[in-house]
mmCIF file of N, CA, C and O in Angstrom:
data_model
loop_
_atom_site.group_PDB
_atom_site.id
_atom_site.type_symbol
_atom_site.label_atom_id
_atom_site.label_comp_id
_atom_site.label_asym_id
_atom_site.label_seq_id
_atom_site.Cartn_x
_atom_site.Cartn_y
_atom_site.Cartn_z
ATOM 1 N N MET T 26 -9.743 9.117 9.348
ATOM 2 C CA MET T 26 -8.526 8.394 9.094
ATOM 3 C C MET T 26 -8.317 7.299 10.145
ATOM 4 O O MET T 26 -7.948 6.188 9.805
ATOM 5 N N LYS T 27 -8.563 7.599 11.410
ATOM 6 C CA LYS T 27 -8.389 6.599 12.467
ATOM 7 C C LYS T 27 -9.280 5.390 12.231
ATOM 8 O O LYS T 27 -8.857 4.251 12.419
ATOM 9 N N ARG T 28 -10.498 5.651 11.805
ATOM 10 C CA ARG T 28 -11.446 4.565 11.581
ATOM 11 C C ARG T 28 -10.942 3.627 10.488
ATOM 12 O O ARG T 28 -10.996 2.403 10.614
ATOM 13 N N ILE T 29 -10.440 4.186 9.411
ATOM 14 C CA ILE T 29 -9.935 3.387 8.292
ATOM 15 C C ILE T 29 -8.757 2.526 8.739
ATOM 16 O O ILE T 29 -8.695 1.335 8.440
ATOM 17 N N ILE T 30 -7.827 3.116 9.469
ATOM 18 C CA ILE T 30 -6.651 2.374 9.923
ATOM 19 C C ILE T 30 -7.053 1.267 10.891
ATOM 20 O O ILE T 30 -6.562 0.136 10.791
ATOM 21 N N LEU T 31 -7.973 1.567 11.797
ATOM 22 C CA LEU T 31 -8.415 0.545 12.749
ATOM 23 C C LEU T 31 -9.185 -0.575 12.058
ATOM 24 O O LEU T 31 -9.054 -1.748 12.428
ATOM 25 N N GLN T 32 -9.982 -0.245 11.042
ATOM 26 C CA GLN T 32 -10.698 -1.284 10.299
ATOM 27 C C GLN T 32 -9.720 -2.195 9.554
ATOM 28 O O GLN T 32 -9.887 -3.405 9.537
ATOM 29 N N MET T 33 -8.697 -1.598 8.959
ATOM 30 C CA MET T 33 -7.708 -2.400 8.254
ATOM 31 C C MET T 33 -6.937 -3.264 9.248
ATOM 32 O O MET T 33 -6.703 -4.455 8.990
ATOM 33 N N ALA T 34 -6.559 -2.708 10.377
ATOM 34 C CA ALA T 34 -5.833 -3.469 11.399
ATOM 35 C C ALA T 34 -6.678 -4.639 11.904
ATOM 36 O O ALA T 34 -6.159 -5.744 12.115
ATOM 37 N N THR T 35 -7.971 -4.418 12.068
ATOM 38 C CA THR T 35 -8.863 -5.491 12.511
ATOM 39 C C THR T 35 -8.912 -6.606 11.475
ATOM 40 O O THR T 35 -8.844 -7.791 11.817
ATOM 41 N N THR T 36 -9.001 -6.257 10.207
ATOM 42 C CA THR T 36 -8.999 -7.262 9.144
ATOM 43 C C THR T 36 -7.682 -8.028 9.133
ATOM 44 O O THR T 36 -7.667 -9.253 8.974
ATOM 45 N N LEU T 37 -6.574 -7.328 9.307
ATOM 46 C CA LEU T 37 -5.273 -7.989 9.337
ATOM 47 C C LEU T 37 -5.175 -8.940 10.532
ATOM 48 O O LEU T 37 -4.649 -10.051 10.403
ATOM 49 N N ARG T 38 -5.694 -8.526 11.677
ATOM 50 C CA ARG T 38 -5.674 -9.400 12.864
ATOM 51 C C ARG T 38 -6.491 -10.655 12.613
ATOM 52 O O ARG T 38 -6.106 -11.745 13.017
ATOM 53 N N ARG T 39 -7.617 -10.522 11.935
ATOM 54 C CA ARG T 39 -8.444 -11.690 11.603
ATOM 55 C C ARG T 39 -7.710 -12.648 10.662
ATOM 56 O O ARG T 39 -8.020 -13.837 10.617
ATOM 57 N N ARG T 40 -6.767 -12.127 9.915
ATOM 58 C CA ARG T 40 -5.977 -12.953 8.992
ATOM 59 C C ARG T 40 -4.741 -13.533 9.669
ATOM 60 O O ARG T 40 -3.896 -14.128 9.009
ATOM 61 N N GLY T 41 -4.610 -13.308 10.971
ATOM 62 C CA GLY T 41 -3.517 -13.919 11.716
ATOM 63 C C GLY T 41 -2.316 -13.045 11.990
ATOM 64 O O GLY T 41 -1.314 -13.513 12.519
ATOM 65 N N VAL T 42 -2.387 -11.768 11.654
ATOM 66 C CA VAL T 42 -1.282 -10.852 11.919
ATOM 67 C C VAL T 42 -1.376 -10.404 13.382
ATOM 68 O O VAL T 42 -2.464 -10.111 13.881
ATOM 69 N N ALA T 43 -0.248 -10.358 14.073
ATOM 70 C CA ALA T 43 -0.216 -9.940 15.473
ATOM 71 C C ALA T 43 -0.748 -8.518 15.617
ATOM 72 O O ALA T 43 -0.622 -7.696 14.699
ATOM 73 N N ASP T 44 -1.327 -8.226 16.772
ATOM 74 C CA ASP T 44 -1.970 -6.926 17.017
ATOM 75 C C ASP T 44 -1.076 -5.737 16.687
ATOM 76 O O ASP T 44 -1.457 -4.854 15.917
ATOM 77 N N ALA T 45 0.113 -5.691 17.278
ATOM 78 C CA ALA T 45 1.005 -4.544 17.078
ATOM 79 C C ALA T 45 1.440 -4.427 15.624
ATOM 80 O O ALA T 45 1.506 -3.325 15.071
ATOM 81 N N VAL T 46 1.722 -5.552 14.995
ATOM 82 C CA VAL T 46 2.154 -5.549 13.592
ATOM 83 C C VAL T 46 1.006 -5.120 12.688
ATOM 84 O O VAL T 46 1.210 -4.384 11.717
ATOM 85 N N ALA T 47 -0.217 -5.539 13.003
ATOM 86 C CA ALA T 47 -1.386 -5.171 12.194
ATOM 87 C C ALA T 47 -1.582 -3.663 12.187
ATOM 88 O O ALA T 47 -1.803 -3.060 11.132
ATOM 89 N N ILE T 48 -1.485 -3.049 13.351
ATOM 90 C CA ILE T 48 -1.649 -1.587 13.428
ATOM 91 C C ILE T 48 -0.511 -0.893 12.696
ATOM 92 O O ILE T 48 -0.726 0.060 11.943
ATOM 93 N N GLU T 49 0.708 -1.392 12.883
ATOM 94 C CA GLU T 49 1.863 -0.783 12.236
ATOM 95 C C GLU T 49 1.769 -0.877 10.716
ATOM 96 O O GLU T 49 2.029 0.093 10.002
ATOM 97 N N LYS T 50 1.350 -2.026 10.200
ATOM 98 C CA LYS T 50 1.224 -2.189 8.748
ATOM 99 C C LYS T 50 0.076 -1.355 8.188
ATOM 100 O O LYS T 50 0.182 -0.804 7.094
ATOM 101 N N ALA T 51 -1.015 -1.253 8.925
ATOM 102 C CA ALA T 51 -2.137 -0.419 8.476
ATOM 103 C C ALA T 51 -1.713 1.051 8.407
ATOM 104 O O ALA T 51 -2.017 1.747 7.430
ATOM 105 N N LEU T 52 -1.001 1.519 9.421
ATOM 106 C CA LEU T 52 -0.497 2.898 9.411
ATOM 107 C C LEU T 52 0.486 3.122 8.259
ATOM 108 O O LEU T 52 0.428 4.141 7.566
ATOM 109 N N TYR T 53 1.378 2.158 8.062
ATOM 110 C CA TYR T 53 2.379 2.274 7.007
ATOM 111 C C TYR T 53 1.716 2.299 5.624
ATOM 112 O O TYR T 53 2.071 3.112 4.771
ATOM 113 N N ALA T 54 0.734 1.439 5.413
ATOM 114 C CA ALA T 54 0.030 1.403 4.128
ATOM 115 C C ALA T 54 -0.689 2.720 3.866
ATOM 116 O O ALA T 54 -0.662 3.246 2.747
ATOM 117 N N HIS T 55 -1.313 3.275 4.881
ATOM 118 C CA HIS T 55 -2.021 4.547 4.709
ATOM 119 C C HIS T 55 -1.038 5.670 4.409
ATOM 120 O O HIS T 55 -1.290 6.519 3.557
ATOM 121 N N ARG T 56 0.115 5.673 5.082
ATOM 122 C CA ARG T 56 1.140 6.694 4.830
ATOM 123 C C ARG T 56 1.675 6.551 3.405
ATOM 124 O O ARG T 56 1.878 7.542 2.710
ATOM 125 N N LEU T 57 1.909 5.319 2.949
ATOM 126 C CA LEU T 57 2.363 5.113 1.566
ATOM 127 C C LEU T 57 1.356 5.686 0.575
ATOM 128 O O LEU T 57 1.723 6.375 -0.378
ATOM 129 N N TYR T 58 0.097 5.377 0.812
ATOM 130 C CA TYR T 58 -0.973 5.873 -0.065
ATOM 131 C C TYR T 58 -0.951 7.397 -0.135
ATOM 132 O O TYR T 58 -0.968 7.979 -1.228
ATOM 133 N N LEU T 59 -0.885 8.044 1.019
ATOM 134 C CA LEU T 59 -0.882 9.515 1.040
ATOM 135 C C LEU T 59 0.370 10.082 0.379
ATOM 136 O O LEU T 59 0.297 11.073 -0.355
ATOM 137 N N ASP T 60 1.525 9.482 0.625
ATOM 138 C CA ASP T 60 2.766 9.973 0.034
ATOM 139 C C ASP T 60 2.792 9.791 -1.477
ATOM 140 O O ASP T 60 3.320 10.637 -2.204
ATOM 141 N N MET T 61 2.233 8.680 -1.973
ATOM 142 C CA MET T 61 2.257 8.426 -3.415
ATOM 143 C C MET T 61 1.373 9.388 -4.197
ATOM 144 O O MET T 61 1.497 9.489 -5.416
ATOM 145 N N ILE T 62 0.513 10.105 -3.532
ATOM 146 C CA ILE T 62 -0.305 11.107 -4.219
ATOM 147 C C ILE T 62 0.568 12.260 -4.691
ATOM 148 O O ILE T 62 0.358 12.812 -5.767
ATOM 149 N N THR T 63 1.591 12.599 -3.904
ATOM 150 C CA THR T 63 2.391 13.787 -4.211
ATOM 151 C C THR T 63 3.800 13.513 -4.709
ATOM 152 O O THR T 63 4.440 14.397 -5.250
ATOM 153 N N LYS T 64 4.312 12.281 -4.495
ATOM 154 C CA LYS T 64 5.699 11.997 -4.888
ATOM 155 C C LYS T 64 5.897 10.501 -5.097
ATOM 156 O O LYS T 64 5.079 9.687 -4.658
ATOM 157 N N GLY T 65 6.992 10.166 -5.724
ATOM 158 C CA GLY T 65 7.359 8.760 -5.892
ATOM 159 C C GLY T 65 7.867 8.202 -4.571
ATOM 160 O O GLY T 65 8.660 8.843 -3.888
ATOM 161 N N VAL T 66 7.413 7.015 -4.216
ATOM 162 C CA VAL T 66 7.772 6.409 -2.939
ATOM 163 C C VAL T 66 8.331 5.007 -3.188
ATOM 164 O O VAL T 66 7.727 4.211 -3.910
ATOM 165 N N THR T 67 9.467 4.720 -2.582
ATOM 166 C CA THR T 67 10.061 3.388 -2.670
ATOM 167 C C THR T 67 9.640 2.582 -1.452
ATOM 168 O O THR T 67 9.739 3.061 -0.325
ATOM 169 N N PHE T 68 9.167 1.367 -1.697
ATOM 170 C CA PHE T 68 8.760 0.483 -0.609
ATOM 171 C C PHE T 68 8.977 -0.953 -1.066
ATOM 172 O O PHE T 68 9.304 -1.215 -2.221
ATOM 173 N N ALA T 69 8.826 -1.878 -0.135
ATOM 174 C CA ALA T 69 9.058 -3.295 -0.451
ATOM 175 C C ALA T 69 7.913 -4.136 0.084
ATOM 176 O O ALA T 69 7.280 -3.784 1.086
ATOM 177 N N TYR T 70 7.667 -5.241 -0.611
ATOM 178 C CA TYR T 70 6.700 -6.221 -0.128
ATOM 179 C C TYR T 70 7.128 -7.606 -0.577
ATOM 180 O O TYR T 70 7.924 -7.760 -1.502
ATOM 181 N N GLN T 71 6.623 -8.601 0.133
ATOM 182 C CA GLN T 71 6.975 -9.975 -0.157
ATOM 183 C C GLN T 71 5.951 -10.571 -1.116
ATOM 184 O O GLN T 71 4.752 -10.539 -0.855
ATOM 185 N N LYS T 72 6.441 -11.117 -2.222
ATOM 186 C CA LYS T 72 5.560 -11.724 -3.214
ATOM 187 C C LYS T 72 5.109 -13.098 -2.735
ATOM 188 O O LYS T 72 5.619 -13.633 -1.752
ATOM 189 N N GLU T 73 4.147 -13.684 -3.440
ATOM 190 C CA GLU T 73 3.613 -15.005 -3.099
ATOM 191 C C GLU T 73 4.708 -16.065 -3.015
ATOM 192 O O GLU T 73 4.661 -16.947 -2.172
ATOM 193 N N ASN T 74 5.705 -15.980 -3.886
ATOM 194 C CA ASN T 74 6.768 -16.989 -3.918
ATOM 195 C C ASN T 74 7.859 -16.737 -2.878
ATOM 196 O O ASN T 74 8.848 -17.464 -2.832
ATOM 197 N N GLY T 75 7.719 -15.693 -2.072
ATOM 198 C CA GLY T 75 8.682 -15.403 -1.014
ATOM 199 C C GLY T 75 9.724 -14.366 -1.383
ATOM 200 O O GLY T 75 10.455 -13.885 -0.515
ATOM 201 N N ASN T 76 9.839 -14.024 -2.661
ATOM 202 C CA ASN T 76 10.792 -12.991 -3.082
ATOM 203 C C ASN T 76 10.338 -11.623 -2.591
ATOM 204 O O ASN T 76 9.145 -11.367 -2.451
ATOM 205 N N ILE T 77 11.303 -10.752 -2.382
ATOM 206 C CA ILE T 77 11.013 -9.375 -1.988
ATOM 207 C C ILE T 77 11.029 -8.504 -3.236
ATOM 208 O O ILE T 77 11.991 -8.536 -4.012
ATOM 209 N N ARG T 78 9.977 -7.761 -3.449
ATOM 210 C CA ARG T 78 9.914 -6.826 -4.578
ATOM 211 C C ARG T 78 10.108 -5.413 -4.038
ATOM 212 O O ARG T 78 9.418 -4.993 -3.117
ATOM 213 N N ILE T 79 11.039 -4.714 -4.628
ATOM 214 C CA ILE T 79 11.235 -3.295 -4.323
ATOM 215 C C ILE T 79 10.467 -2.530 -5.390
ATOM 216 O O ILE T 79 10.675 -2.734 -6.587
ATOM 217 N N ALA T 80 9.575 -1.679 -4.953
ATOM 218 C CA ALA T 80 8.724 -0.961 -5.899
ATOM 219 C C ALA T 80 8.826 0.544 -5.669
ATOM 220 O O ALA T 80 9.110 0.994 -4.564
ATOM 221 N N VAL T 81 8.609 1.278 -6.738
ATOM 222 C CA VAL T 81 8.505 2.735 -6.653
ATOM 223 C C VAL T 81 7.136 3.095 -7.204
ATOM 224 O O VAL T 81 6.862 2.882 -8.383
ATOM 225 N N GLY T 82 6.277 3.605 -6.341
ATOM 226 C CA GLY T 82 4.926 3.943 -6.741
ATOM 227 C C GLY T 82 4.670 5.432 -6.696
ATOM 228 O O GLY T 82 5.192 6.138 -5.835
ATOM 229 N N TYR T 83 3.872 5.896 -7.659
ATOM 230 C CA TYR T 83 3.517 7.321 -7.717
ATOM 231 C C TYR T 83 2.242 7.462 -8.541
ATOM 232 O O TYR T 83 2.214 7.105 -9.716
ATOM 233 N N TYR T 84 1.205 7.961 -7.937
ATOM 234 C CA TYR T 84 -0.066 8.124 -8.636
ATOM 235 C C TYR T 84 -0.010 9.245 -9.667
ATOM 236 O O TYR T 84 -0.754 9.232 -10.635
ATOM 237 N N GLY T 85 0.879 10.199 -9.497
ATOM 238 C CA GLY T 85 0.964 11.342 -10.400
ATOM 239 C C GLY T 85 1.349 10.980 -11.819
ATOM 240 O O GLY T 85 1.030 11.702 -12.754
ATOM 241 N N ASP T 86 2.048 9.868 -12.017
ATOM 242 C CA ASP T 86 2.443 9.452 -13.363
ATOM 243 C C ASP T 86 1.447 8.500 -14.003
ATOM 244 O O ASP T 86 1.624 8.087 -15.138
ATOM 245 N N ALA T 87 0.420 8.133 -13.281
ATOM 246 C CA ALA T 87 -0.580 7.208 -13.816
ATOM 247 C C ALA T 87 -1.393 7.904 -14.901
ATOM 248 O O ALA T 87 -1.766 9.062 -14.758
ATOM 249 N N PRO T 88 -1.679 7.215 -15.999
ATOM 250 C CA PRO T 88 -2.411 7.844 -17.101
ATOM 251 C C PRO T 88 -3.800 8.340 -16.709
ATOM 252 O O PRO T 88 -4.257 9.341 -17.208
ATOM 253 N N GLU T 89 -4.471 7.641 -15.797
ATOM 254 C CA GLU T 89 -5.836 8.025 -15.423
ATOM 255 C C GLU T 89 -5.872 9.091 -14.332
ATOM 256 O O GLU T 89 -6.915 9.539 -13.931
ATOM 257 N N PHE T 90 -4.716 9.465 -13.819
ATOM 258 C CA PHE T 90 -4.660 10.380 -12.682
ATOM 259 C C PHE T 90 -4.944 11.813 -13.095
ATOM 260 O O PHE T 90 -4.435 12.293 -14.090
ATOM 261 N N SER T 91 -5.770 12.457 -12.312
ATOM 262 C CA SER T 91 -6.026 13.877 -12.495
ATOM 263 C C SER T 91 -5.775 14.559 -11.152
ATOM 264 O O SER T 91 -6.454 14.257 -10.174
ATOM 265 N N PRO T 92 -4.797 15.456 -11.066
ATOM 266 C CA PRO T 92 -4.473 16.082 -9.783
ATOM 267 C C PRO T 92 -5.649 16.788 -9.124
ATOM 268 O O PRO T 92 -5.703 16.920 -7.922
ATOM 269 N N ASN T 93 -6.609 17.215 -9.920
ATOM 270 C CA ASN T 93 -7.762 17.928 -9.361
ATOM 271 C C ASN T 93 -8.863 16.990 -8.880
ATOM 272 O O ASN T 93 -9.812 17.424 -8.258
ATOM 273 N N ASP T 94 -8.744 15.704 -9.178
ATOM 274 C CA ASP T 94 -9.783 14.741 -8.829
ATOM 275 C C ASP T 94 -9.186 13.596 -8.026
ATOM 276 O O ASP T 94 -8.937 12.524 -8.546
ATOM 277 N N LEU T 95 -8.921 13.820 -6.747
ATOM 278 C CA LEU T 95 -8.346 12.783 -5.908
ATOM 279 C C LEU T 95 -9.354 11.685 -5.625
ATOM 280 O O LEU T 95 -8.987 10.618 -5.154
ATOM 281 N N GLY T 96 -10.617 11.907 -5.920
ATOM 282 C CA GLY T 96 -11.618 10.863 -5.755
ATOM 283 C C GLY T 96 -11.343 9.657 -6.633
ATOM 284 O O GLY T 96 -11.756 8.549 -6.333
ATOM 285 N N SER T 97 -10.616 9.857 -7.727
ATOM 286 C CA SER T 97 -10.289 8.738 -8.606
ATOM 287 C C SER T 97 -9.298 7.783 -7.947
ATOM 288 O O SER T 97 -9.098 6.679 -8.408
ATOM 289 N N LEU T 98 -8.679 8.198 -6.851
ATOM 290 C CA LEU T 98 -7.712 7.363 -6.150
ATOM 291 C C LEU T 98 -8.348 6.542 -5.035
ATOM 292 O O LEU T 98 -7.671 5.783 -4.372
ATOM 293 N N GLN T 99 -9.638 6.684 -4.822
ATOM 294 C CA GLN T 99 -10.266 5.999 -3.698
ATOM 295 C C GLN T 99 -10.131 4.489 -3.791
ATOM 296 O O GLN T 99 -10.030 3.820 -2.775
ATOM 297 N N ASN T 100 -10.098 3.932 -4.971
ATOM 298 C CA ASN T 100 -9.944 2.487 -5.121
ATOM 299 C C ASN T 100 -8.510 2.037 -4.898
ATOM 300 O O ASN T 100 -8.244 0.849 -4.782
ATOM 301 N N ALA T 101 -7.564 2.970 -4.840
ATOM 302 C CA ALA T 101 -6.163 2.606 -4.668
ATOM 303 C C ALA T 101 -5.882 2.094 -3.262
ATOM 304 O O ALA T 101 -5.011 1.266 -3.062
ATOM 305 N N PHE T 102 -6.614 2.565 -2.278
ATOM 306 C CA PHE T 102 -6.408 2.131 -0.901
ATOM 307 C C PHE T 102 -7.657 1.392 -0.452
ATOM 308 O O PHE T 102 -8.606 1.985 0.020
ATOM 309 N N ASP T 103 -7.646 0.089 -0.627
ATOM 310 C CA ASP T 103 -8.802 -0.753 -0.306
ATOM 311 C C ASP T 103 -8.617 -1.313 1.099
ATOM 312 O O ASP T 103 -8.055 -2.386 1.288
ATOM 313 N N TYR T 104 -9.067 -0.558 2.094
ATOM 314 C CA TYR T 104 -8.825 -0.957 3.477
ATOM 315 C C TYR T 104 -9.681 -2.143 3.896
ATOM 316 O O TYR T 104 -9.309 -2.893 4.794
ATOM 317 N N LYS T 105 -10.804 -2.371 3.244
ATOM 318 C CA LYS T 105 -11.657 -3.511 3.617
ATOM 319 C C LYS T 105 -11.019 -4.838 3.221
ATOM 320 O O LYS T 105 -11.161 -5.831 3.919
ATOM 321 N N ASN T 106 -10.326 -4.849 2.092
ATOM 322 C CA ASN T 106 -9.668 -6.074 1.621
ATOM 323 C C ASN T 106 -8.166 -6.059 1.872
ATOM 324 O O ASN T 106 -7.462 -6.959 1.441
ATOM 325 N N CYS T 107 -7.693 -4.993 2.527
ATOM 326 C CA CYS T 107 -6.262 -4.858 2.858
ATOM 327 C C CYS T 107 -5.375 -4.920 1.618
ATOM 328 O O CYS T 107 -4.386 -5.652 1.572
ATOM 329 N N MET T 108 -5.744 -4.161 0.609
ATOM 330 C CA MET T 108 -4.966 -4.098 -0.626
ATOM 331 C C MET T 108 -4.519 -2.655 -0.871
ATOM 332 O O MET T 108 -5.250 -1.716 -0.572
ATOM 333 N N LEU T 109 -3.327 -2.528 -1.406
ATOM 334 C CA LEU T 109 -2.798 -1.231 -1.793
ATOM 335 C C LEU T 109 -2.498 -1.298 -3.280
ATOM 336 O O LEU T 109 -1.675 -2.100 -3.722
ATOM 337 N N ARG T 110 -3.182 -0.488 -4.045
ATOM 338 C CA ARG T 110 -2.951 -0.433 -5.483
ATOM 339 C C ARG T 110 -2.050 0.766 -5.745
ATOM 340 O O ARG T 110 -2.254 1.839 -5.186
ATOM 341 N N TYR T 111 -1.039 0.569 -6.597
ATOM 342 C CA TYR T 111 -0.103 1.652 -6.874
ATOM 343 C C TYR T 111 0.304 1.627 -8.341
ATOM 344 O O TYR T 111 0.205 0.603 -9.005
ATOM 345 N N TYR T 112 0.736 2.780 -8.823
ATOM 346 C CA TYR T 112 1.246 2.864 -10.189
ATOM 347 C C TYR T 112 2.750 2.682 -10.117
ATOM 348 O O TYR T 112 3.468 3.498 -9.557
ATOM 349 N N ASP T 113 3.243 1.581 -10.687
ATOM 350 C CA ASP T 113 4.656 1.215 -10.637
ATOM 351 C C ASP T 113 5.432 2.018 -11.682
ATOM 352 O O ASP T 113 5.197 1.874 -12.882
ATOM 353 N N LEU T 114 6.345 2.855 -11.218
ATOM 354 C CA LEU T 114 7.118 3.686 -12.131
ATOM 355 C C LEU T 114 8.086 2.857 -12.973
ATOM 356 O O LEU T 114 8.371 3.213 -14.115
ATOM 357 N N GLY T 115 8.596 1.755 -12.440
ATOM 358 C CA GLY T 115 9.516 0.909 -13.195
ATOM 359 C C GLY T 115 8.825 0.172 -14.330
ATOM 360 O O GLY T 115 9.352 0.055 -15.433
ATOM 361 N N ARG T 116 7.636 -0.317 -14.082
ATOM 362 C CA ARG T 116 6.889 -1.085 -15.082
ATOM 363 C C ARG T 116 5.938 -0.215 -15.897
ATOM 364 O O ARG T 116 5.426 -0.639 -16.934
ATOM 365 N N GLN T 117 5.646 0.978 -15.412
ATOM 366 C CA GLN T 117 4.688 1.892 -16.050
ATOM 367 C C GLN T 117 3.318 1.233 -16.185
ATOM 368 O O GLN T 117 2.695 1.252 -17.256
ATOM 369 N N ASP T 118 2.880 0.630 -15.074
ATOM 370 C CA ASP T 118 1.592 -0.045 -15.056
ATOM 371 C C ASP T 118 1.094 -0.124 -13.617
ATOM 372 O O ASP T 118 1.853 0.068 -12.682
ATOM 373 N N TRP T 119 -0.189 -0.414 -13.468
ATOM 374 C CA TRP T 119 -0.777 -0.570 -12.143
ATOM 375 C C TRP T 119 -0.418 -1.927 -11.566
ATOM 376 O O TRP T 119 -0.381 -2.927 -12.274
ATOM 377 N N ARG T 120 -0.167 -1.957 -10.262
ATOM 378 C CA ARG T 120 0.089 -3.196 -9.524
ATOM 379 C C ARG T 120 -0.655 -3.124 -8.199
ATOM 380 O O ARG T 120 -1.019 -2.057 -7.744
ATOM 381 N N ASP T 121 -0.825 -4.310 -7.596
ATOM 382 C CA ASP T 121 -1.455 -4.416 -6.280
ATOM 383 C C ASP T 121 -0.512 -5.146 -5.338
ATOM 384 O O ASP T 121 0.267 -5.991 -5.775
ATOM 385 N N CYS T 122 -0.610 -4.813 -4.070
ATOM 386 C CA CYS T 122 0.078 -5.618 -3.069
ATOM 387 C C CYS T 122 -0.817 -5.723 -1.843
ATOM 388 O O CYS T 122 -1.587 -4.815 -1.547
ATOM 389 N N ARG T 123 -0.720 -6.852 -1.183
ATOM 390 C CA ARG T 123 -1.484 -7.061 0.040
ATOM 391 C C ARG T 123 -0.754 -6.373 1.179
ATOM 392 O O ARG T 123 0.461 -6.476 1.303
ATOM 393 N N VAL T 124 -1.506 -5.686 2.012
ATOM 394 C CA VAL T 124 -0.912 -4.923 3.101
ATOM 395 C C VAL T 124 -0.186 -5.836 4.081
ATOM 396 O O VAL T 124 0.859 -5.474 4.617
ATOM 397 N N ASP T 125 -0.694 -7.046 4.297
ATOM 398 C CA ASP T 125 -0.013 -7.949 5.226
ATOM 399 C C ASP T 125 1.347 -8.399 4.702
ATOM 400 O O ASP T 125 2.174 -8.891 5.451
ATOM 401 N N ARG T 126 1.629 -8.197 3.425
ATOM 402 C CA ARG T 126 2.915 -8.571 2.843
ATOM 403 C C ARG T 126 3.897 -7.401 2.752
ATOM 404 O O ARG T 126 5.022 -7.573 2.288
ATOM 405 N N LEU T 127 3.488 -6.206 3.163
ATOM 406 C CA LEU T 127 4.399 -5.067 3.154
ATOM 407 C C LEU T 127 5.562 -5.341 4.098
ATOM 408 O O LEU T 127 5.382 -5.870 5.187
ATOM 409 N N VAL T 128 6.760 -4.954 3.665
ATOM 410 C CA VAL T 128 7.937 -5.054 4.521
ATOM 411 C C VAL T 128 8.112 -3.698 5.182
ATOM 412 O O VAL T 128 8.302 -2.693 4.492
ATOM 413 N N LEU T 129 8.020 -3.674 6.489
ATOM 414 C CA LEU T 129 8.176 -2.427 7.220
ATOM 415 C C LEU T 129 9.620 -1.946 7.140
ATOM 416 O O LEU T 129 10.542 -2.770 7.126
ATOM 417 N N PRO T 130 9.850 -0.637 7.084
ATOM 418 C CA PRO T 130 11.205 -0.107 6.882
ATOM 419 C C PRO T 130 12.241 -0.603 7.889
ATOM 420 O O PRO T 130 13.382 -0.818 7.544
ATOM 421 N N GLN T 131 11.881 -0.816 9.146
ATOM 422 C CA GLN T 131 12.851 -1.242 10.148
ATOM 423 C C GLN T 131 13.009 -2.757 10.195
ATOM 424 O O GLN T 131 13.783 -3.278 10.973
ATOM 425 N N SER T 132 12.294 -3.487 9.363
ATOM 426 C CA SER T 132 12.336 -4.953 9.330
ATOM 427 C C SER T 132 13.669 -5.430 8.763
ATOM 428 O O SER T 132 14.229 -4.814 7.858
ATOM 429 N N PRO T 133 14.194 -6.577 9.257
ATOM 430 C CA PRO T 133 15.422 -7.127 8.682
ATOM 431 C C PRO T 133 15.288 -7.453 7.192
ATOM 432 O O PRO T 133 16.251 -7.376 6.446
ATOM 433 N N LEU T 134 14.071 -7.795 6.729
ATOM 434 C CA LEU T 134 13.870 -8.075 5.310
ATOM 435 C C LEU T 134 14.080 -6.831 4.462
ATOM 436 O O LEU T 134 14.460 -6.916 3.293
ATOM 437 N N ALA T 135 13.846 -5.650 5.035
ATOM 438 C CA ALA T 135 14.018 -4.406 4.288
ATOM 439 C C ALA T 135 15.499 -4.162 3.989
ATOM 440 O O ALA T 135 15.833 -3.470 3.034
ATOM 441 N N GLN T 136 16.385 -4.729 4.796
ATOM 442 C CA GLN T 136 17.819 -4.547 4.590
ATOM 443 C C GLN T 136 18.352 -5.471 3.509
ATOM 444 O O GLN T 136 19.428 -5.255 2.984
ATOM 445 N N ALA T 137 17.602 -6.528 3.168
ATOM 446 C CA ALA T 137 18.084 -7.520 2.190
ATOM 447 C C ALA T 137 18.073 -6.993 0.774
ATOM 448 O O ALA T 137 17.440 -6.083 0.417
#
């Protein structure tokens, strides 16, 4: 787990994210991924146009999900490309978000 988080943080740093923020976002993305396996999770990220999207993701409601085969979720957390794929409960479809665009819970944008 440490290796994955550090690899993602390194990729984020190469994309211009500050060191501390890169590690924090990598940890947060990994925690979201793990939590969405067992329950619905609400999180926010900034879209390309600058709007904030509030999303509720849960892999358990995804049509392709099998609780006995967590290997099918390996593509959901793409740490090499810094992408988090999630099943959106509001839209009932798969969506992706870039980890560098995640809004951290203590961020002022999360309050908006």
